Coordinates of C-alpha atoms and ligand atoms in Angstrom, one line a residue:
X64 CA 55.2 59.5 -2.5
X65 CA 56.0 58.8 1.0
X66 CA 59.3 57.6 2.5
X67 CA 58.0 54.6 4.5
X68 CA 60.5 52.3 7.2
X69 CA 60.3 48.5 6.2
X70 CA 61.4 47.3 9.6
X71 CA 59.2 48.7 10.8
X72 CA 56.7 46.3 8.8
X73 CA 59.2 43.7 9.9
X74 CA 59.1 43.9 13.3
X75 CA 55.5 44.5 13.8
X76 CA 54.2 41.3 11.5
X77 CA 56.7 39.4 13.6
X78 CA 55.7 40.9 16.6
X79 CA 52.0 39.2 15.4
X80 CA 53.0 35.9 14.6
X81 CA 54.7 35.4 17.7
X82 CA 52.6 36.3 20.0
X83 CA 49.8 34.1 18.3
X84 CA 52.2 31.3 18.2
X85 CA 53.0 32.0 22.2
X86 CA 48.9 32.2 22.6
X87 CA 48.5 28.6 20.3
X88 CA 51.0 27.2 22.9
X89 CA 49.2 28.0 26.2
X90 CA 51.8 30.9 26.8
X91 CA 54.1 28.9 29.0
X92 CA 56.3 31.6 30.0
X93 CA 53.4 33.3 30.8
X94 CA 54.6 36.5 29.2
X95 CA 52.3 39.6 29.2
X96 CA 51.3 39.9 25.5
X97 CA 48.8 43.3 26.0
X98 CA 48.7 46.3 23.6
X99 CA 51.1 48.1 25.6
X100 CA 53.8 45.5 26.0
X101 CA 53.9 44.7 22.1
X102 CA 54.4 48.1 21.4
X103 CA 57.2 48.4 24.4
X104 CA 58.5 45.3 22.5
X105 CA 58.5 46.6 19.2
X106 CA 60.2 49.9 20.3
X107 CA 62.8 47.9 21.8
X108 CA 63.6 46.1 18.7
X109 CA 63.4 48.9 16.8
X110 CA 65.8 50.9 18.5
X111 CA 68.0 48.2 18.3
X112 CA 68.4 47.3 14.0
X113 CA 69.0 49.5 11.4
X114 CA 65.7 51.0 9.7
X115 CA 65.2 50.7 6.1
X116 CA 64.2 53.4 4.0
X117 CA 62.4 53.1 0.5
X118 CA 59.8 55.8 -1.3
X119 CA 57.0 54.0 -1.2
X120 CA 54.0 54.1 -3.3
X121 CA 51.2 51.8 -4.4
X122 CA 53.2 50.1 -7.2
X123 CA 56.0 49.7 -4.6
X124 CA 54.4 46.7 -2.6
X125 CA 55.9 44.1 -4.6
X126 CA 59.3 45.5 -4.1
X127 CA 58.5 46.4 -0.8
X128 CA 58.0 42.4 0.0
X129 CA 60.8 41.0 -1.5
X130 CA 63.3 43.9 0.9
X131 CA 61.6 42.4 4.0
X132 CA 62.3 38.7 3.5
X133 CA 66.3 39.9 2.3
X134 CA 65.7 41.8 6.0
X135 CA 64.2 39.0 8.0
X136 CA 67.7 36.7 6.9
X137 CA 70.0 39.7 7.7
X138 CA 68.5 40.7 11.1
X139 CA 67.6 38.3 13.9
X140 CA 64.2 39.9 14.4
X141 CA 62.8 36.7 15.7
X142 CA 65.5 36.5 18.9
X143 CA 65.2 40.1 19.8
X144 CA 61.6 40.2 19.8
X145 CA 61.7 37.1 21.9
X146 CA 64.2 39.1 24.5
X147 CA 61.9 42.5 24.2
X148 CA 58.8 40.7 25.3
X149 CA 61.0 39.1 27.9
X150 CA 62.0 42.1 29.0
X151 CA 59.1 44.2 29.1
X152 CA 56.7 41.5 30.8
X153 CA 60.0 41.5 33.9
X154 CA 59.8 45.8 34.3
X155 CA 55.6 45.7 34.1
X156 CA 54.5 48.9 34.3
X157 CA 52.6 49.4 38.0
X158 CA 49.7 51.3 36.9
X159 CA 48.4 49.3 34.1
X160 CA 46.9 46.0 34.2
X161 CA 47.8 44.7 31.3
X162 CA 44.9 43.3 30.0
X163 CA 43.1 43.8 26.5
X164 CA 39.8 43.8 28.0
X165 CA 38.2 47.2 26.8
X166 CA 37.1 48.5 29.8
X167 CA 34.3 51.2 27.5
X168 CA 31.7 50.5 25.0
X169 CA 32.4 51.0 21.7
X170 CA 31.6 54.2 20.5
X171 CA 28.4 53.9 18.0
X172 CA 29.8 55.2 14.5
X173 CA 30.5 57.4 12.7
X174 CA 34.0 58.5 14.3
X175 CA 37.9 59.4 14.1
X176 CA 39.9 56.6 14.9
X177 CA 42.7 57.9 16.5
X178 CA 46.1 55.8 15.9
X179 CA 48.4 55.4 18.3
X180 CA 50.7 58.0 19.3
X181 CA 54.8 56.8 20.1
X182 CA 57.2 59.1 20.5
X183 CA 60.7 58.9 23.3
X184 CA 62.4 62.0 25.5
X185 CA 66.0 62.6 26.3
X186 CA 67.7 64.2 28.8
X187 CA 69.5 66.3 25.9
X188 CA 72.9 67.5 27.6
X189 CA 73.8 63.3 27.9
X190 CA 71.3 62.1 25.4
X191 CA 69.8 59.4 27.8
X192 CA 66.1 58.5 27.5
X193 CA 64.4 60.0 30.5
X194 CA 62.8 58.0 33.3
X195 CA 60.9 58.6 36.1
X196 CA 58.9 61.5 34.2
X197 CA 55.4 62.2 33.8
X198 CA 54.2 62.6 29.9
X199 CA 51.0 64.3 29.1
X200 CA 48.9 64.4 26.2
X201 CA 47.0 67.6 25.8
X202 CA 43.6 68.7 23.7
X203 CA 43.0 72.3 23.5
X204 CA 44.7 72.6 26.9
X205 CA 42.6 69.3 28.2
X206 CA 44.6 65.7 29.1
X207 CA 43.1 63.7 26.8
X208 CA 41.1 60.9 27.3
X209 CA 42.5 57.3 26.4
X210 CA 41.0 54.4 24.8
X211 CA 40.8 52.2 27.6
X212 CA 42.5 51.5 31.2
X213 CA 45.3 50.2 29.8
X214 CA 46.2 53.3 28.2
X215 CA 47.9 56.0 30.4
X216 CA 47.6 60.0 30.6
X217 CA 50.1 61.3 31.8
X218 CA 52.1 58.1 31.1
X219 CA 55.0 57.7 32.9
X220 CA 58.5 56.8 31.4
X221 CA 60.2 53.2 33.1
X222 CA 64.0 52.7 32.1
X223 CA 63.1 49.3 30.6
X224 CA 61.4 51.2 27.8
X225 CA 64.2 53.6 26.6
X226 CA 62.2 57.0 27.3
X227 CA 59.5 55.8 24.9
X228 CA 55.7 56.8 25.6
X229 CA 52.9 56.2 24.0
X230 CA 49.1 56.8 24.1
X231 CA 45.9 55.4 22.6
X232 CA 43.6 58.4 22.6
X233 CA 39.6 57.8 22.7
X234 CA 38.1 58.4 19.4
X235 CA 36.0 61.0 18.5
X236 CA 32.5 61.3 17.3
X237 CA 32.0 62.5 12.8
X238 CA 29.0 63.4 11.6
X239 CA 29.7 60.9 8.4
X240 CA 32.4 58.6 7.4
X241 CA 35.2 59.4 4.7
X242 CA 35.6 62.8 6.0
X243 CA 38.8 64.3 6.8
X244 CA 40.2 66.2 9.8
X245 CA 43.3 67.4 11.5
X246 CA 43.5 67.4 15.3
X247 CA 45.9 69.3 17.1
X248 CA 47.5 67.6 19.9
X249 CA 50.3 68.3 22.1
X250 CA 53.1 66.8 24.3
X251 CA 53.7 68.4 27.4
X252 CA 57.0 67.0 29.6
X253 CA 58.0 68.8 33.0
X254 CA 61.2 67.7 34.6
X255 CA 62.9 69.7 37.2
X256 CA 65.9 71.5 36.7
X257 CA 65.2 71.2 32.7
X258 CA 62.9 73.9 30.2
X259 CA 59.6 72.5 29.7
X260 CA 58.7 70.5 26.9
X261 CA 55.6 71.3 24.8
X262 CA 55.3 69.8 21.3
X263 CA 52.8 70.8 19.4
X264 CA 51.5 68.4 16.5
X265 CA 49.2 67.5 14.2
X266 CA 47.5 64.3 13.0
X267 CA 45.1 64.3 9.5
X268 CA 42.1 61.4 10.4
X269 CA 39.6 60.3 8.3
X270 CA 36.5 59.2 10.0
X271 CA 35.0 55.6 9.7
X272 CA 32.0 53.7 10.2
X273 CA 32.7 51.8 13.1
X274 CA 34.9 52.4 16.2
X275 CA 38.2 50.8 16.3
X276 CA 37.6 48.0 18.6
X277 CA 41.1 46.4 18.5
X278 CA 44.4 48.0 18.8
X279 CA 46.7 47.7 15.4
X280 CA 50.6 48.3 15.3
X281 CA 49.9 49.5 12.1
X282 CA 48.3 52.6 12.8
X283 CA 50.7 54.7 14.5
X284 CA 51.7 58.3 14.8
X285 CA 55.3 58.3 15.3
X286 CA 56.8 61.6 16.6
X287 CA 60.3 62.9 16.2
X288 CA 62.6 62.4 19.5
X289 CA 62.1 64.9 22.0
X290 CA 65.4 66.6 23.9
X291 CA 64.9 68.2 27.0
X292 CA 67.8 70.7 28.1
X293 CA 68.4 73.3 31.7
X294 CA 66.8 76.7 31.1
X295 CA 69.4 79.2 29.2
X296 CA 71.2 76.7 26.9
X297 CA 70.2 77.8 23.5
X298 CA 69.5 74.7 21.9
X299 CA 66.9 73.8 19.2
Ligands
LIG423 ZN1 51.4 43.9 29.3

């Protein structure tokens, strides 16, 4: 059993359907729908509505279905993810170019398809999302490759996107599909006048036939909120 967010489901199948409905229509507005702005959108509206917590497990989908329609009435999900791509497309971030073209080959298979990895830092002593700051993404002491050119490391946090990072590492040759494997990763964040930040985690993979081509909201790593603080406050 697993204790799984619904709005998160939510706000990433409505992040879907409207950017294919803003594609169908010629994307007037000619807002940047890339990787990296729907998940800068979806963070936005996420740290904006209540989550929703159920246990989840298989014979849960049903149930599962029925709390995200009762959600969909309750929330406006469909106007703030309107603003969030709005608002993320205005703040674009100057290193990217925020297209979905995949700048590699992909991989021949076997390999470890890496999901996403989202996580946000705070200056802890006001609790304000940092911004301005490099984030790194380390492998045995190595910045880690990223999927493709859209994709960041270090990645820099912009104060349109609340202190949120996130990274799409390059995935990583198996010798057969179905087997499973924890990588080690860390999160490294040095800001002056603050301790800093390494974050050491873990994320089980199980390899697959075929490299993942095309990024998916729904395979993300979500890591607790980071709090940076001076050196000598005893926090933890
Ligand atoms: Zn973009």
């Amino acid at each position: 059993m697993e204790i799984h967010n619904t709005t998160e489901d939510l706000v990433f199948s409505t992040i879907s359907e409207i950017c294919a409905s803003i594609e169908k229509s010629g994307n007037p507005d000619k807002l940047c729908l890339c990787d990296q702005c729907r998940i800068n959108a979806a963070c936005f509206v996420l740290n904006r509505i209540p989550p929703h917590y159920i246990i989840s497990n298989r014979g849960a989908a049903r149930i599962e279905q029925e709390t995200i329609s009762r959600q969909q009435k309750e929330a406006d999900v469909v106007s703030l993810v309107f603003e969030a791509l709005k608002r993320v497309n205005h703040n674009q971030r100057p290193n990217s170019d925020h297209t979905n073209g995949s700048a590699k080959v992909a991989k021949k298979g076997p390999v470890f398809n890496i999901p996403t990895i989202i996580g946000r830092a705070f200056d802890g002593t006001k609790f304000s999302p940092l911004a301005g700051v490099n984030v790194e993404l380390l492998r045995d002491r190595k910045l880690v490759e990223m999927k493709n050119r859209n994709w960041q490391n270090p990645c820099t946090l912009t104060s349109n996107t609340q202190g949120t990072f996130t990274f799409w590492p390059e995935s990583i040759p198996a010798k057969e599909a179905g087997s499973r494997e924890n990588f080690e990763y860390s999160v490294k964040i040095e800001v002056p006048g603050f301790e800093t930040m390494v974050h050491f985690f873990q994320i089980p993979v199980i390899s697959e036939i075929n490299d993942a081509e095309s990024f998916s909201m729904d395979r993300t790593f979500k890591l607790p909120d980071l709090y940076l603080f001076p050196p000598g406050e005893d926090e933890d």
